[in-house]
Coordinates of C-alpha atoms and ligand atoms in Angstrom, one line a residue:
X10 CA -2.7 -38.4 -27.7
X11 CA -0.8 -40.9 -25.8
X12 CA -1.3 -41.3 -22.0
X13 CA 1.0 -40.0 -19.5
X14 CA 1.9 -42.0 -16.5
X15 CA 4.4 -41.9 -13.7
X16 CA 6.6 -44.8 -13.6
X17 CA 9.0 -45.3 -10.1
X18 CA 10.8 -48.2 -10.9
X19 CA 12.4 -48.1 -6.5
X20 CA 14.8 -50.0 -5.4
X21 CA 16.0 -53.9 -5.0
X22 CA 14.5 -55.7 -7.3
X23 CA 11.8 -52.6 -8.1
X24 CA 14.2 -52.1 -11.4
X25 CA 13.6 -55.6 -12.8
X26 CA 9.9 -56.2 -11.9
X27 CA 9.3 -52.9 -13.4
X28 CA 10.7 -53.7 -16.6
X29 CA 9.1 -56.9 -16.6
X30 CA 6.0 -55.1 -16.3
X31 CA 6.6 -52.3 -19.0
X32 CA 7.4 -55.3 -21.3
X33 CA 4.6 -57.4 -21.1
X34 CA 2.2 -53.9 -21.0
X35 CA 3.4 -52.9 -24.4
X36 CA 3.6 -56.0 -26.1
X37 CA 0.0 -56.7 -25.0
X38 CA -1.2 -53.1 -26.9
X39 CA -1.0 -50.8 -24.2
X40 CA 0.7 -47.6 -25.4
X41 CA 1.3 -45.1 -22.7
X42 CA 4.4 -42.4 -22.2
X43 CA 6.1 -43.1 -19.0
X44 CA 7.7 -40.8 -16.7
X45 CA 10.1 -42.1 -15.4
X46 CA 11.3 -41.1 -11.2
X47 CA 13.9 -42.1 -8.9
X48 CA 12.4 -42.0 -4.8
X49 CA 14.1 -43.9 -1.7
X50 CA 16.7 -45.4 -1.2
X51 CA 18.4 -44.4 -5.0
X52 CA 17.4 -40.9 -4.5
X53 CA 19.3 -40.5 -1.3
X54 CA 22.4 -41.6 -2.9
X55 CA 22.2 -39.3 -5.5
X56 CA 21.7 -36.9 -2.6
X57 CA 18.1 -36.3 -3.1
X58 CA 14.8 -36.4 -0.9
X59 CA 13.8 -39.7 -0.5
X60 CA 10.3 -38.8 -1.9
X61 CA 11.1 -35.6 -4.2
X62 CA 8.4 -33.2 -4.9
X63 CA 8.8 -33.8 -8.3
X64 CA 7.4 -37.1 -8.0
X65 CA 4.1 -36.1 -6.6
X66 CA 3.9 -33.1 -9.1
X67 CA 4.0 -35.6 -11.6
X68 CA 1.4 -38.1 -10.2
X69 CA -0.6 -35.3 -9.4
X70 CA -0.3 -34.1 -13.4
X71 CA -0.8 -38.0 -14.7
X72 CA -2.7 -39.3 -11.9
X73 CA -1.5 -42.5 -12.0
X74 CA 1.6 -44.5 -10.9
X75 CA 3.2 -47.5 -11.7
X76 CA 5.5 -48.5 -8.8
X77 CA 8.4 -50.7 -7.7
X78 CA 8.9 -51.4 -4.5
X79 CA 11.2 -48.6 -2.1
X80 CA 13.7 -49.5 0.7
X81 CA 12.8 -48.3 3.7
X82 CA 15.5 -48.6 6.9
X83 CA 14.6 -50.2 9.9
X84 CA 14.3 -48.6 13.4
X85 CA 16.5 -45.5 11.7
X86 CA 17.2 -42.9 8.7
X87 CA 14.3 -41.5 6.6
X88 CA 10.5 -42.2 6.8
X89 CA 9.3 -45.0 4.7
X90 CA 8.5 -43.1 1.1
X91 CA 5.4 -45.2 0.7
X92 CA 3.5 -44.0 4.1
X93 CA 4.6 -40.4 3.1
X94 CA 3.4 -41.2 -0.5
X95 CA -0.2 -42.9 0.6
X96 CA -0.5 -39.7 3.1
X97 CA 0.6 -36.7 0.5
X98 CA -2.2 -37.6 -1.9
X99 CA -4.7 -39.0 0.3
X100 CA -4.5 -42.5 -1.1
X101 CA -7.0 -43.8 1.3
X102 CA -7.8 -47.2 0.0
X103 CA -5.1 -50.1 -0.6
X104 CA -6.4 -52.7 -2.4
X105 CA -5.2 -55.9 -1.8
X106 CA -7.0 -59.2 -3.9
X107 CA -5.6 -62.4 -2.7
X108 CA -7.1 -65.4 -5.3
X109 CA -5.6 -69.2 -5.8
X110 CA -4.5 -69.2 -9.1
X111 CA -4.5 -73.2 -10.2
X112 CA -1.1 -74.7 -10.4
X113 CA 0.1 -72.3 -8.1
X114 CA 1.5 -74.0 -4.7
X115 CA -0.5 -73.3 -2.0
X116 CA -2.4 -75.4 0.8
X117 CA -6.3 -74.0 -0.6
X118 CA -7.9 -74.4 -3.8
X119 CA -10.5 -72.1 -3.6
X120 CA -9.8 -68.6 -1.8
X121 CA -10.9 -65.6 -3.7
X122 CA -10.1 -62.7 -1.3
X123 CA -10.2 -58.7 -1.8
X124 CA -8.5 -56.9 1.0
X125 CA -9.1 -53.1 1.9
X126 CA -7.2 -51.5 4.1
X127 CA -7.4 -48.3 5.0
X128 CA -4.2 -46.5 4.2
X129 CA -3.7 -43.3 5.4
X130 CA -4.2 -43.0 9.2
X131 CA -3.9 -46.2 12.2
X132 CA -0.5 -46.3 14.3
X133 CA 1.4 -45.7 10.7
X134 CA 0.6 -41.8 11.2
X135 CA 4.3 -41.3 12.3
X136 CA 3.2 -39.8 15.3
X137 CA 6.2 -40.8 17.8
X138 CA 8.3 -39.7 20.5
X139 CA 10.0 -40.1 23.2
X140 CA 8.4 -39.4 27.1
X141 CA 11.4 -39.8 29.3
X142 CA 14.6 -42.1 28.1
X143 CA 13.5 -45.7 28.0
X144 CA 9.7 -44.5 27.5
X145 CA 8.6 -44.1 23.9
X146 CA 5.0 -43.3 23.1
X147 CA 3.5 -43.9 19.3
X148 CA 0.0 -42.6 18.6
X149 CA -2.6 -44.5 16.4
X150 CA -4.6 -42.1 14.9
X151 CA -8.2 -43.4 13.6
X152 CA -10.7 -40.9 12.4
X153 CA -14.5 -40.6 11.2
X154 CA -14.1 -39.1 7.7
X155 CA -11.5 -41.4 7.0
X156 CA -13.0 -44.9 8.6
X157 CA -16.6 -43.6 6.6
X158 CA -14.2 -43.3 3.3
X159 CA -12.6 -46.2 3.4
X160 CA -16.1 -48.0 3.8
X161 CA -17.6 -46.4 1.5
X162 CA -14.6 -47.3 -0.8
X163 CA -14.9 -51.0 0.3
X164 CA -19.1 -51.2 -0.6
X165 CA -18.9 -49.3 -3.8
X166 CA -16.0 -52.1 -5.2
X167 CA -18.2 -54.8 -3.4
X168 CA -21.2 -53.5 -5.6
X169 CA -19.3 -52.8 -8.6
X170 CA -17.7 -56.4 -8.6
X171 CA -20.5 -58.5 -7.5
X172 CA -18.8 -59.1 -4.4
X173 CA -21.6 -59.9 -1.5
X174 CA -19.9 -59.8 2.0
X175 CA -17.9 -57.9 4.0
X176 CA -16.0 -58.3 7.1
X177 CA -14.9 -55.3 9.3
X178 CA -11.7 -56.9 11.2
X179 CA -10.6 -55.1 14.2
X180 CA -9.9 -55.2 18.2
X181 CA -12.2 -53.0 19.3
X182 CA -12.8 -55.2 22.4
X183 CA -9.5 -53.9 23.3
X184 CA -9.6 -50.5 21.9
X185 CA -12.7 -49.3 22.5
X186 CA -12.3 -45.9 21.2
X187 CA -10.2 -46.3 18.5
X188 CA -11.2 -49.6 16.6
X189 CA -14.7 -48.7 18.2
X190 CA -15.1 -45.9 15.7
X191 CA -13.4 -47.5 12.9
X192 CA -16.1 -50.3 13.7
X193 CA -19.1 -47.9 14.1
X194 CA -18.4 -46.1 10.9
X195 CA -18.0 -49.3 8.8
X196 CA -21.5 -50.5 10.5
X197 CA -23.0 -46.9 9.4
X198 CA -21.8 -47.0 6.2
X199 CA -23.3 -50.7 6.1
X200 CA -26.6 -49.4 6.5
X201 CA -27.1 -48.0 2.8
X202 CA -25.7 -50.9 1.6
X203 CA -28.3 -53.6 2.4
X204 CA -27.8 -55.6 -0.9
X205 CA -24.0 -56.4 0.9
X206 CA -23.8 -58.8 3.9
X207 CA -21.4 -57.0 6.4
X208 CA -20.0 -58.3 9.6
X209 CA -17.3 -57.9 12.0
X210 CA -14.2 -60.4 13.4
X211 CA -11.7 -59.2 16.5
X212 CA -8.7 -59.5 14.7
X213 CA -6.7 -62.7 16.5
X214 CA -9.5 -64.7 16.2
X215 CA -9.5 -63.8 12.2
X216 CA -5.9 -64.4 11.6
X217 CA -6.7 -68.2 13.0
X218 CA -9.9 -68.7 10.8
X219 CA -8.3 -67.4 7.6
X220 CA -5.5 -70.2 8.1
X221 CA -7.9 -72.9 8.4
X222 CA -10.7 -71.9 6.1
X223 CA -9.5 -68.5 4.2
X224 CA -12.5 -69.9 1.2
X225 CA -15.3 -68.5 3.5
X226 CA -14.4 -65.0 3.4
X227 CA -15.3 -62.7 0.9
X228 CA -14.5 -58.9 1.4
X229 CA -11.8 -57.9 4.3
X230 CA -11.9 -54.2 5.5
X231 CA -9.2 -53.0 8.0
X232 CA -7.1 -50.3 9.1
X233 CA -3.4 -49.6 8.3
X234 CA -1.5 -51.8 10.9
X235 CA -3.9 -54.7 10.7
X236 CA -4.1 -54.6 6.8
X237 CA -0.5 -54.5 6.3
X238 CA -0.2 -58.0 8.0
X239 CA -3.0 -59.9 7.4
X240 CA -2.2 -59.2 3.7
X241 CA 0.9 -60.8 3.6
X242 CA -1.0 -63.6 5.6
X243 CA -3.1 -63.8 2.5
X244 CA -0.5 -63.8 0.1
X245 CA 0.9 -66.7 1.8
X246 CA -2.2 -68.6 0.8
X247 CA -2.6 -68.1 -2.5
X248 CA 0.9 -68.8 -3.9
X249 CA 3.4 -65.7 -1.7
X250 CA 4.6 -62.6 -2.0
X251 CA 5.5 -62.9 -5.4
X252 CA 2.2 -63.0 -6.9
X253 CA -0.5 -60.8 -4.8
X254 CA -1.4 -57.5 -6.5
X255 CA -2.0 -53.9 -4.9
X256 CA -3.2 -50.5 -5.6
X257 CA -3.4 -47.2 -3.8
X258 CA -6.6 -45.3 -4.6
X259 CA -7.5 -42.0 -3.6
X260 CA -10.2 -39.2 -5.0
X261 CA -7.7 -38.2 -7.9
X262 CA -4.9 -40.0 -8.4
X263 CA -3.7 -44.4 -7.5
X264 CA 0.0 -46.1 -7.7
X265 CA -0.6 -49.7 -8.7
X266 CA 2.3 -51.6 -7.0
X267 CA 3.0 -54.9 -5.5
X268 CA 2.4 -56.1 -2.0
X269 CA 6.1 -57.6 -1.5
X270 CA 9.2 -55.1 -0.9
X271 CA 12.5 -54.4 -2.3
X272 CA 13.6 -58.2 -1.5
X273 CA 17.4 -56.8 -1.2
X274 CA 18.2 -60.8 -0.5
X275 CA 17.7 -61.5 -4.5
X276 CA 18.2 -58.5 -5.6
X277 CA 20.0 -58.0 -9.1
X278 CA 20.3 -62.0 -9.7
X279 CA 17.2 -61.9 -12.2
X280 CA 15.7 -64.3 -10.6
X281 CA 12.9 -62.1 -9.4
X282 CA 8.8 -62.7 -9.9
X283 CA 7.6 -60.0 -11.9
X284 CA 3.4 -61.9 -11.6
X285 CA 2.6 -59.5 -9.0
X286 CA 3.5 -56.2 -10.2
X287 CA 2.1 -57.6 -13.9
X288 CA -1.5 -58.0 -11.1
X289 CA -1.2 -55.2 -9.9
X290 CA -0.7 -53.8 -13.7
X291 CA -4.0 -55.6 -14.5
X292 CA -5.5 -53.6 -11.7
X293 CA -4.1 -50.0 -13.5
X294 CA -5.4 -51.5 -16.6
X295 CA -9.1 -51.6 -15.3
X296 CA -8.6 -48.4 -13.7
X297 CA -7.7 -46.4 -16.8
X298 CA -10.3 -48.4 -18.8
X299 CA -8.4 -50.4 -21.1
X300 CA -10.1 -54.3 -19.1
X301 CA -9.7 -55.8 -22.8
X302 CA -6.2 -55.4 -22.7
X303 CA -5.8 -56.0 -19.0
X304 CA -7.8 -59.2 -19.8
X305 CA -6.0 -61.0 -22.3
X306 CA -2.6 -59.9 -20.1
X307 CA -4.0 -62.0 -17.7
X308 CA -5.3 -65.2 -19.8
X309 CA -1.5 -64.7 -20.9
X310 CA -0.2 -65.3 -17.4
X311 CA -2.5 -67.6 -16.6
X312 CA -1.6 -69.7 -19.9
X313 CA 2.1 -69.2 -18.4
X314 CA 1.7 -70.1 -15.2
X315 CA -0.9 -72.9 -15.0
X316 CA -0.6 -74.9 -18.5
X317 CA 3.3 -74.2 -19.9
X318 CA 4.7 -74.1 -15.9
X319 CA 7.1 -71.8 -16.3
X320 CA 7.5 -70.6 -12.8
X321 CA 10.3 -68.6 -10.9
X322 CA 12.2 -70.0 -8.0
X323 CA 10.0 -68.5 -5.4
X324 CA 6.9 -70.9 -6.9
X325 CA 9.2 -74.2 -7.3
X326 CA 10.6 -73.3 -10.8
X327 CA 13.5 -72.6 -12.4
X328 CA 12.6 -69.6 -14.7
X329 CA 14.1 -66.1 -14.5
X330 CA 12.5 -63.2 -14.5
X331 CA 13.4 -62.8 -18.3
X332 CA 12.4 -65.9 -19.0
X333 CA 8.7 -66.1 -17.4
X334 CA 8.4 -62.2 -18.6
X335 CA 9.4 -63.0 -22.7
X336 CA 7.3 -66.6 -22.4
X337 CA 4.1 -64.0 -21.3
X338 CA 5.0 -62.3 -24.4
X339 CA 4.7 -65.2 -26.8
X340 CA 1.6 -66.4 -25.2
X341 CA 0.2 -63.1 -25.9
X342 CA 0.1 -64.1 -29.5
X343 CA -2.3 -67.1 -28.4
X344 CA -4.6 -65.5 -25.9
X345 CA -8.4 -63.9 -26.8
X346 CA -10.1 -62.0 -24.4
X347 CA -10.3 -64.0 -21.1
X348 CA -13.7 -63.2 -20.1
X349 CA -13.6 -63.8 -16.3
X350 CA -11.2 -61.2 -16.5
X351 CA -9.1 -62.7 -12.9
X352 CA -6.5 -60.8 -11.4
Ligands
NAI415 P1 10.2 -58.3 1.0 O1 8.8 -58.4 0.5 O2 11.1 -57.4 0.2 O3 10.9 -59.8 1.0 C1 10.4 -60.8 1.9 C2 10.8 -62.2 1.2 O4 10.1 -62.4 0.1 C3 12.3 -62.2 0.8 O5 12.8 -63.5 1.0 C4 12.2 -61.9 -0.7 O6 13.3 -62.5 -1.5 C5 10.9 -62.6 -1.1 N1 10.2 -61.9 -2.2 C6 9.6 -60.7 -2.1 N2 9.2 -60.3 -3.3 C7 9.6 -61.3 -4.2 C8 9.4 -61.5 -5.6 N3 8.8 -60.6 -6.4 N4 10.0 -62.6 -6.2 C9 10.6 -63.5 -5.4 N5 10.8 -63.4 -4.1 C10 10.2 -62.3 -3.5 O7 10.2 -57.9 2.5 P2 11.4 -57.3 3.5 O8 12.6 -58.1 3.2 O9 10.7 -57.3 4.8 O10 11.6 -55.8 3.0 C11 12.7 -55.4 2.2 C12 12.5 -53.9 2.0 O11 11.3 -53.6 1.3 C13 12.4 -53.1 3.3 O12 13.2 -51.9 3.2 C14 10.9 -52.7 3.4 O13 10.7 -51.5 4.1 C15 10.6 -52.5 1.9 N6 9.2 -52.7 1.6 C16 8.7 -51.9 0.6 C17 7.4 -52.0 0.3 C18 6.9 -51.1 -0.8 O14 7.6 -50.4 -1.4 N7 5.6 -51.2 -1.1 C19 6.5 -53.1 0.8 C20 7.1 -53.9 1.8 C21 8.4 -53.7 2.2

């Protein structure tokens, strides 16, 4: 029986990454039936909800998502479809790895980041309002069970992938009771972890060290706000946004999608980069069990990227999506297994 999963290909540039993505998949071996959704900014003008129900019945039936990016408007109009998303099915953990990939550009050689941030709660709760006209108060939420979750999420993937450190980043100097919990519960949770270094950084002063040595980090834990932006920080050191994977993992179901957004600026030229919703395909890959496919995918893109060079225009190149996409389908043909298995 073939597997079922739920494909939202968004908006933008979602459309082309996604087919990208659904290419390379199936030439690689990987046979699944997608089901195919419309959410944001496309559903509204058809006249829909931004985030149908329909679309989380059918994660919730197939329990995993492949997903493009959705537009979300600024400052107005509906709320963001991935917030609501990550909050319907408790899809506490984002997972964010951040590694140099040679012949990338980038100013470091050497990082080899995992990011975790915790995805559900923090000041992206949606809790606003107005006090008086010209006063506007927005709540940041930050709980035990889920700052104990997301920890627990962050050691288990530590000891499952022979990661050996992780930092708790947070400005709980600042807010004592708010980032002091989220601190307290990743320090508990610590505790029956002892094979795992874990340590803490206040949050400005780890923005400056990852820019000047991002190689000495291992493991970053954070919540929402914090996680959102110091993952696009890290993108920006190994190569952009047009390369860094993600997932969304919660007790039942996970939508695998790329850090970037809908990139509206490029949007329909076919110029897009597809690598990092193929990563973040590498990451559903492991997920649903199939590593050797998900392995020689990437020894494909790696064959792409760092010995043939063919590189979009976001990386220095020339390539279009189509092009980069079909070149990581011939050098599927002369891939084995690659056994560090990178994403
Ligand atoms: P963005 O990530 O869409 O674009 C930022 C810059 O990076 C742009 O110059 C864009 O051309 C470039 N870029 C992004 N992805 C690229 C790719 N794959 N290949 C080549 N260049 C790429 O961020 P922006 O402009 O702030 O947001 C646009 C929309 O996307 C907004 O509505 C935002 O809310 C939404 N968004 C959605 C996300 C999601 O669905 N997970 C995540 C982030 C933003």
């Amino acid at each position: 029986m073939s597997r079922v999963i739920t494909l939202l290909p968004g908006d933008g540039i979602g459309p082309e990454v996604t087919g990208a993505t659904v290419r390379v998949l199936e030439a690689a071996g990987f046979s699944a039936d997608w089901e195919n959704h419309t959410a944001g900014a496309e559903a509204v003008a058809k006249g829909d909800e931004p985030l149908p129900q329909r679309v989380l019945d059918s994660i919730g039936r197939t329990k995993v998502c492949l997903k493009g990016p959705v537009t979300t408007p600024v400052g107005k109009g509906f709320r963001s479809v991935n917030v609501q998303l990550r909050q319907a099915l408790e899809l506490y953990a984002n997972l964010r790895p951040a590694r140099t990939i040679p012949g990338l550009p980038g100013r470091f050689e050497d990082v080899n980041l995992v990011i975790v941030r915790e995805n559900t709660e923090g000041l992206y709760s949606g809790i606003e309002h107005q006090v008086i006209p010209g006063v506007v108060e927005s709540l940041k939420i930050i709980t035990e069970k889920a700052s104990t979750r997301v920890s627990r999420f962050a050691f288990e993937y530590a000891r499952a992938n022979g990661r050996k450190r992780i930092t708790a980043v947070h400005k709980a100097n600042i807010m004592k009771l708010s980032d002091g919990l989220f601190l307290e519960c990743f320090q508990k949770v610590a505790e029956e972890y002892p094979d795992i270094e874990a340590d803490d950084r206040i949050i400005d002063a780890m923005c400056m060290q990852l820019v000047v040595r991002p190689e000495t980090f291992d493991m970053l834990l954070l919540e929402n706000l914090y996680g959102d932006i110091v993952s696009d920080l890290a993108a920006g050191l190994v190569g952009g946004l047009g390369v860094v994977p993600g997932a969304n993992i919660g007790e039942n179901e996970a939508v695998f999608e790329a850090v970037h957004g809908s990139a509206p600026d490029i949007a329909g030229q076919g110029v897009a980069n597809p690598l990092a919703l193929m990563r973040s395909a590498l990451l559903m890959l492991h997920h649903v069990g199939e590593s050797a496919i998900a392995r020689r995918l990437s020894a494909a893109i790696r064959m792409v990227i760092v010995d043939d060079k063919v590189l979009t225009r976001d990386l220095g190149g020339k390539a279009s999506t189509h092009e980069l996409t079909e070149a990581i389908v011939r050098a599927l043909d002369k891939v084995g297994d690659d056994p560090t298995g990178q994403i």
